Amino acid sequence: MFFVHHRQVMLNQLFAKKTLDNLVHEMAGEHRLHRALGPLALTAMGVGAIIGAGIFVLVGKAAHHTAGPALMLSFVVAGVACVFAALCYAEFASMAPVAGSAYTYAYMTLGELFAWIIGWDLVLEYAVGAATVAHGWSSYLRDLLKANQIELPLLIREAPIKLDDAGHYTTTGSVLDGLALAVVVVMTTILVLGIRESARFNATMVVLKVAIVLFVICVGSWWIDTANWHPFAPYGYSGLSFFGHTILGQEGELGKPVGMLAGASIIFFAYIGFDAISTQAEEARNPKRDLPIGIIASLLICTVLYIAMAAVITGMVRYDEIDVDAPVSDAFGKIGLDWAQSMIAVGAVAGITSVLLVMMLSQPRVLLAMARDGLLPSGFFAAIHPRFKTPWKSTILTGIVVGAMGSLLPIDILSELVNIGTLLAFAIVCAAVMVMRKTDPDAPRPFRAPLVPLVPVMGILFCLVLMFSLPWENWLRLALWLAVGLVIYFSYGRFHSRLRHQLTHEIATHGVSPAGMPVDEP
């Protein structure tokens, strides 16, 4: 009888779902975060998370090697894919105003096992994404210092290994990337001190970098030569691949697909961040209204800025003459505006700083949600500082992990892991919206995603196309990461799950699970 009882509990637990009432109840009291963010602050958080290395670096690489001036359409395609996912995120964020983002939404709709998978996937997205951004921040600031005749000592100049042009890993002579480590330490300190302090710092960085982006667009538009837009799509409009093998379009360097769609898969990294707003749901003053505003507004603002930036840079400089390392500042140098180069470099550093802040802000809140459910040790990951009202222990741990990865690993390894993890999260959230509409159609939805099921289905399709366009090595790394996560879940999480204890009590007391399924007799 014990074996049958245990089996019943386990099967019910793996696919058991949490209710909205449970979610709201569990965040009450001393474990609740401080509600201090309005719609403007949330939108600034979104813009802060999105505009960074993508707009200052990826524009050059994608235009030069992959899409040409058609990069403008690449941004449209990637933006549309994100809009579908953003609408689904906005619906859930208005329904469940608690920390956890896609992890929480999966728990509501698909059950505990899927929730763990997506939560572990978000750990990959935010932690590795933050390490990638820290690496990019260091690179930009190092170049800015070098332009002013300041050279860092070799031992702390960059990561100890890097990927050369031939695709081989080589040593650099450095021990660690000192600048990457330093900025992570500063961001960790700000995040521990409080959400208001973090929001103010982010707002300052956002104002600075948006001002620089608008400067580039407004001033650069006077120097556009429309002849540089011809041919508009020198690599074609396609560039689809399946597990790294081109199935539609041309191939470029190292056998990689090129074209407008290939450009969309590359610059998708530039859009990562709007989903981070949903992790701050518990800190929004009026989450049912403000979260959808923040998510959708930040994505639309950044999409418009991205398209305009791509148009200006490819108009100022012919696509095959764009500097792939510093495309924006180099473009102004080519037209004789040398004084603008330092200003643009400062804007890039500020932009990347705010991205790092929001990434590192989001990670501990996902861990907090998982710990509240018992899937991670709650004494550590759910600990809220009595004065600052922040998840301080998990924030410090996040800083240690991000600092180690950002200062020791090459950016190529890190960036490849981020895209596939984010796309998986987007696809699951889109699917969860359709499931929730069927299983709980009468649940209050302050914001409703329009045209369901068309919007979530299109979101899933766009995400799958971009996922399958990534090389098979990315899928292997994702599979290995999820395998590690499943080992942790089945060895710790499922035994300490709060939902498991509820199921055990219900079955032992009433002979049925909460879903009303009778316990099998031996």
mmCIF file of C-alpha atoms in Angstrom, residues 67-70 229 231-237 250 260:
data_model
loop_
_atom_site.group_PDB
_atom_site.id
_atom_site.type_symbol
_atom_site.label_atom_id
_atom_site.label_comp_id
_atom_site.label_asym_id
_atom_site.label_seq_id
_atom_site.Cartn_x
_atom_site.Cartn_y
_atom_site.Cartn_z
ATOM 1 C CA ALA A 67 22.267 40.751 -43.789
ATOM 2 C CA GLY A 68 23.581 44.019 -45.250
ATOM 3 C CA PRO A 69 21.079 46.920 -45.186
ATOM 4 C CA ALA A 70 18.287 44.304 -44.964
ATOM 5 C CA TRP A 229 21.381 50.865 -49.247
ATOM 6 C CA PRO A 231 21.913 46.403 -52.927
ATOM 7 C CA PHE A 232 19.425 46.287 -50.065
ATOM 8 C CA ALA A 233 19.738 42.541 -49.458
ATOM 9 C CA PRO A 234 23.160 41.504 -50.814
ATOM 10 C CA TYR A 235 22.912 38.155 -49.031
ATOM 11 C CA GLY A 236 19.251 37.535 -49.879
ATOM 12 C CA TYR A 237 16.104 37.574 -47.771
ATOM 13 C CA GLN A 250 23.243 31.280 -49.163
ATOM 14 C CA MET A 260 17.780 38.674 -43.750
#
